[in-house]
């Protein structure tokens, strides 16, 4: 896992390990992670494709503003993964278009 | 410098008229825009185009305007993608029997002008447009050639085409005064003190026209009315038509880009005549009213995030029709303003007909009832189908 474990100011208490699914593949995360931080800690950077030129997009603003990290979460597109907590059993998919309304 | 015609204002009206005049070889034309093309109401508008009006006059004008939009890409040497032309129709919802009856009357007029509007029962609405919540609906009308065109790109395309025909377009060039001598137009004075001369000046400065006309001693009854509007994140196409209600005031459509654009009229409209008073600030009240209306009629919108809201001005007149044509009091002064919340969609046809009027060619659709003199003569023009 790609994670900072030691930090001069912050402490990282033990957290529960949970399982979620990225494109069908089980991955682990810590409870309290956002979907985006969970993906990045698993080495996944490309979250979606840009809507015009279909180039990879990933974490950018990290505050729910920029649309770069929108993904399909539990079947719902356009979810801001940088501000959405990951949950046990959650399914996460790359978003390849503007989002198809369920 | 001296010109044949000076146009003041670079919104859809001024820019399209510049193009139409140049196309008809009306002479040397200068267009002066305070900031940049489409910076006024045009750039803040909802991009809706429709022929579903109620008066013969407006239906005939919009029938022609739709035709122009349908061939505009070719005419201006751009693409429909650039113009963001989308004809997904307008679905006009009726929330009472009286309103439904009124819409049906208008459809008769529309049919006379070749506008093939359909009348739909609530069940037909539910079947054809399953995303629309039909609660409270008595019926609807639908015309499939209505829809969307991007106001900025349309204006830019007219502007480029006008330039190619030799029109001089000067942006960041505010006009401060219209120059009149012996009741005849001399030209205009700009903010930097320079003067430009022409025997004909066309005032197409939208809601700003009133203040400018005053510098020529003319009192135009055009005021600005603040209207708010918002846009969402884009989704794949889920809604084809513009969904509107005249009685509730809302209009909502999905743009070709995928975002949803929607608006509602103000609760207590204020009349602003002086640009000093114009206020474009956003209100949270609009955001909550709009969200309530939108998620009621199109429940799926509850899942869609708003990206931005803004305000623009409807340039209103007492009878909600343009003021177009010569101003009798000042020789050489022409006005084309006051689109009253639908000036974008009328822009192309008004420009086409006005240019003919200005060069003395016969018009195909007589615009003379819209001349400023109608207020003196007490001949107001009536239109039942306005939003807001
Ligand atoms: C929220 C909203 C939604 C709307 N929705 C629709 C719609 O769906 N469909 C539709 O058809 N219409 C719609 N409208 C109305 C439409 O936007 C206007 O009627 C139309 O754009 C008016 O165009 P115009 O060229 O007459 O004026 P404007 O676009 O206002 O152009 C006037 C220009 O004059 C310039 N100017 C001002 N003062 C000076 C000066 N002193 N010197 C030089 N230049 C000057 C301004 O900068 C501006 O660019 C909407 C309007 C608003 C506000």
PDB file of C-alpha atoms in Angstrom, chain B residues 203-316:
ATOM      1  CA  UNK B 203     -28.649  51.446 -31.275  1.00  0.00           C
ATOM      2  CA  UNK B 204     -28.605  47.772 -30.272  1.00  0.00           C
ATOM      3  CA  UNK B 205     -27.239  48.026 -26.763  1.00  0.00           C
ATOM      4  CA  UNK B 206     -29.902  45.886 -25.095  1.00  0.00           C
ATOM      5  CA  UNK B 207     -30.898  47.167 -21.655  1.00  0.00           C
ATOM      6  CA  UNK B 208     -28.210  49.819 -21.976  1.00  0.00           C
ATOM      7  CA  UNK B 209     -30.021  51.375 -24.953  1.00  0.00           C
ATOM      8  CA  UNK B 210     -32.267  53.566 -22.816  1.00  0.00           C
ATOM      9  CA  UNK B 211     -29.393  55.464 -21.240  1.00  0.00           C
ATOM     10  CA  UNK B 212     -27.690  55.906 -24.606  1.00  0.00           C
ATOM     11  CA  UNK B 213     -30.871  57.060 -26.339  1.00  0.00           C
ATOM     12  CA  UNK B 214     -31.260  59.752 -23.675  1.00  0.00           C
ATOM     13  CA  UNK B 215     -28.017  61.318 -24.889  1.00  0.00           C
ATOM     14  CA  UNK B 216     -29.881  61.877 -28.173  1.00  0.00           C
ATOM     15  CA  UNK B 217     -32.884  63.275 -26.342  1.00  0.00           C
ATOM     16  CA  UNK B 218     -34.957  60.130 -26.933  1.00  0.00           C
ATOM     17  CA  UNK B 219     -36.794  58.433 -24.080  1.00  0.00           C
ATOM     18  CA  UNK B 220     -37.067  54.716 -24.839  1.00  0.00           C
ATOM     19  CA  UNK B 221     -39.373  52.605 -22.639  1.00  0.00           C
ATOM     20  CA  UNK B 222     -36.850  49.771 -22.242  1.00  0.00           C
ATOM     21  CA  UNK B 223     -35.799  48.635 -18.798  1.00  0.00           C
ATOM     22  CA  UNK B 224     -33.571  45.896 -17.458  1.00  0.00           C
ATOM     23  CA  UNK B 225     -35.137  43.178 -15.328  1.00  0.00           C
ATOM     24  CA  UNK B 226     -32.840  40.839 -13.427  1.00  0.00           C
ATOM     25  CA  UNK B 227     -33.305  37.152 -14.229  1.00  0.00           C
ATOM     26  CA  UNK B 228     -31.310  34.391 -12.596  1.00  0.00           C
ATOM     27  CA  UNK B 229     -30.230  31.159 -14.146  1.00  0.00           C
ATOM     28  CA  UNK B 230     -27.999  28.209 -13.331  1.00  0.00           C
ATOM     29  CA  UNK B 231     -26.079  25.432 -14.985  1.00  0.00           C
ATOM     30  CA  UNK B 232     -25.150  21.965 -13.777  1.00  0.00           C
ATOM     31  CA  UNK B 233     -22.446  19.414 -14.390  1.00  0.00           C
ATOM     32  CA  UNK B 234     -22.795  17.508 -17.680  1.00  0.00           C
ATOM     33  CA  UNK B 235     -24.444  14.076 -18.004  1.00  0.00           C
ATOM     34  CA  UNK B 236     -24.997  11.870 -21.020  1.00  0.00           C
ATOM     35  CA  UNK B 237     -28.163  12.941 -22.854  1.00  0.00           C
ATOM     36  CA  UNK B 238     -31.233  12.052 -20.791  1.00  0.00           C
ATOM     37  CA  UNK B 239     -33.637  14.859 -21.667  1.00  0.00           C
ATOM     38  CA  UNK B 240     -34.358  15.877 -25.267  1.00  0.00           C
ATOM     39  CA  UNK B 241     -36.738  18.838 -25.005  1.00  0.00           C
ATOM     40  CA  UNK B 242     -36.641  22.127 -23.210  1.00  0.00           C
ATOM     41  CA  UNK B 243     -39.286  21.646 -20.511  1.00  0.00           C
ATOM     42  CA  UNK B 244     -41.123  24.849 -19.676  1.00  0.00           C
ATOM     43  CA  UNK B 245     -44.201  26.177 -17.970  1.00  0.00           C
ATOM     44  CA  UNK B 246     -45.496  29.665 -18.646  1.00  0.00           C
ATOM     45  CA  UNK B 247     -47.617  29.672 -15.485  1.00  0.00           C
ATOM     46  CA  UNK B 248     -44.892  28.449 -13.128  1.00  0.00           C
ATOM     47  CA  UNK B 249     -42.185  30.269 -15.037  1.00  0.00           C
ATOM     48  CA  UNK B 250     -39.536  27.562 -15.087  1.00  0.00           C
ATOM     49  CA  UNK B 251     -37.561  26.447 -18.096  1.00  0.00           C
ATOM     50  CA  UNK B 252     -35.085  23.561 -18.047  1.00  0.00           C
ATOM     51  CA  UNK B 253     -33.084  21.997 -20.831  1.00  0.00           C
ATOM     52  CA  UNK B 254     -30.062  19.798 -21.361  1.00  0.00           C
ATOM     53  CA  UNK B 255     -27.445  21.379 -23.591  1.00  0.00           C
ATOM     54  CA  UNK B 256     -25.521  19.440 -26.252  1.00  0.00           C
ATOM     55  CA  UNK B 257     -22.563  19.637 -23.856  1.00  0.00           C
ATOM     56  CA  UNK B 258     -24.638  17.593 -21.401  1.00  0.00           C
ATOM     57  CA  UNK B 259     -25.166  20.206 -18.701  1.00  0.00           C
ATOM     58  CA  UNK B 260     -28.633  21.323 -17.631  1.00  0.00           C
ATOM     59  CA  UNK B 261     -29.438  25.015 -17.887  1.00  0.00           C
ATOM     60  CA  UNK B 262     -32.489  26.359 -16.089  1.00  0.00           C
ATOM     61  CA  UNK B 263     -34.140  29.505 -14.877  1.00  0.00           C
ATOM     62  CA  UNK B 264     -37.115  31.021 -13.101  1.00  0.00           C
ATOM     63  CA  UNK B 265     -38.412  34.588 -13.184  1.00  0.00           C
ATOM     64  CA  UNK B 266     -37.777  36.942 -10.258  1.00  0.00           C
ATOM     65  CA  UNK B 267     -40.364  37.128  -7.482  1.00  0.00           C
ATOM     66  CA  UNK B 268     -40.528  40.911  -7.258  1.00  0.00           C
ATOM     67  CA  UNK B 269     -39.156  42.279 -10.505  1.00  0.00           C
ATOM     68  CA  UNK B 270     -37.683  45.761 -10.325  1.00  0.00           C
ATOM     69  CA  UNK B 271     -37.400  48.070 -13.336  1.00  0.00           C
ATOM     70  CA  UNK B 272     -33.912  49.367 -13.952  1.00  0.00           C
ATOM     71  CA  UNK B 273     -33.506  52.101 -16.543  1.00  0.00           C
ATOM     72  CA  UNK B 274     -30.065  53.311 -15.550  1.00  0.00           C
ATOM     73  CA  UNK B 275     -26.989  51.060 -15.948  1.00  0.00           C
ATOM     74  CA  UNK B 276     -25.768  52.412 -12.589  1.00  0.00           C
ATOM     75  CA  UNK B 277     -28.570  50.375 -11.007  1.00  0.00           C
ATOM     76  CA  UNK B 278     -27.869  47.064 -12.760  1.00  0.00           C
ATOM     77  CA  UNK B 279     -27.074  44.301 -10.292  1.00  0.00           C
ATOM     78  CA  UNK B 280     -25.890  40.904 -11.446  1.00  0.00           C
ATOM     79  CA  UNK B 281     -25.310  39.392  -8.002  1.00  0.00           C
ATOM     80  CA  UNK B 282     -26.446  35.814  -7.284  1.00  0.00           C
ATOM     81  CA  UNK B 283     -29.149  34.962  -4.709  1.00  0.00           C
ATOM     82  CA  UNK B 284     -29.456  31.775  -2.689  1.00  0.00           C
ATOM     83  CA  UNK B 285     -33.222  32.252  -2.801  1.00  0.00           C
ATOM     84  CA  UNK B 286     -33.175  31.625  -6.544  1.00  0.00           C
ATOM     85  CA  UNK B 287     -31.063  28.520  -6.052  1.00  0.00           C
ATOM     86  CA  UNK B 288     -33.543  26.992  -3.617  1.00  0.00           C
ATOM     87  CA  UNK B 289     -36.666  27.963  -5.589  1.00  0.00           C
ATOM     88  CA  UNK B 290     -35.104  26.655  -8.781  1.00  0.00           C
ATOM     89  CA  UNK B 291     -33.992  23.380  -7.189  1.00  0.00           C
ATOM     90  CA  UNK B 292     -37.496  22.798  -5.829  1.00  0.00           C
ATOM     91  CA  UNK B 293     -39.201  23.391  -9.167  1.00  0.00           C
ATOM     92  CA  UNK B 294     -36.632  21.446 -11.140  1.00  0.00           C
ATOM     93  CA  UNK B 295     -36.590  18.347  -8.946  1.00  0.00           C
ATOM     94  CA  UNK B 296     -40.389  18.353  -8.857  1.00  0.00           C
ATOM     95  CA  UNK B 297     -40.918  18.323 -12.608  1.00  0.00           C
ATOM     96  CA  UNK B 298     -37.749  16.333 -13.410  1.00  0.00           C
ATOM     97  CA  UNK B 299     -37.034  14.240 -10.302  1.00  0.00           C
ATOM     98  CA  UNK B 300     -33.800  12.775 -11.672  1.00  0.00           C
ATOM     99  CA  UNK B 301     -32.256  16.240 -11.361  1.00  0.00           C
ATOM    100  CA  UNK B 302     -31.929  15.590  -7.622  1.00  0.00           C
ATOM    101  CA  UNK B 303     -28.796  13.613  -8.526  1.00  0.00           C
ATOM    102  CA  UNK B 304     -27.284  16.408 -10.582  1.00  0.00           C
ATOM    103  CA  UNK B 305     -24.888  18.948  -9.083  1.00  0.00           C
ATOM    104  CA  UNK B 306     -25.156  22.649  -9.805  1.00  0.00           C
ATOM    105  CA  UNK B 307     -21.934  24.142 -11.100  1.00  0.00           C
ATOM    106  CA  UNK B 308     -22.667  27.833 -11.370  1.00  0.00           C
ATOM    107  CA  UNK B 309     -25.448  30.408 -11.184  1.00  0.00           C
ATOM    108  CA  UNK B 310     -25.546  33.901 -12.623  1.00  0.00           C
ATOM    109  CA  UNK B 311     -27.897  36.734 -13.455  1.00  0.00           C
ATOM    110  CA  UNK B 312     -28.621  38.670 -16.610  1.00  0.00           C
ATOM    111  CA  UNK B 313     -31.092  41.260 -17.786  1.00  0.00           C
ATOM    112  CA  UNK B 314     -34.279  40.786 -19.717  1.00  0.00           C
ATOM    113  CA  UNK B 315     -34.538  44.001 -21.736  1.00  0.00           C
ATOM    114  CA  UNK B 316     -38.236  44.630 -21.221  1.00  0.00           C
TER     115      UNK B 316
END
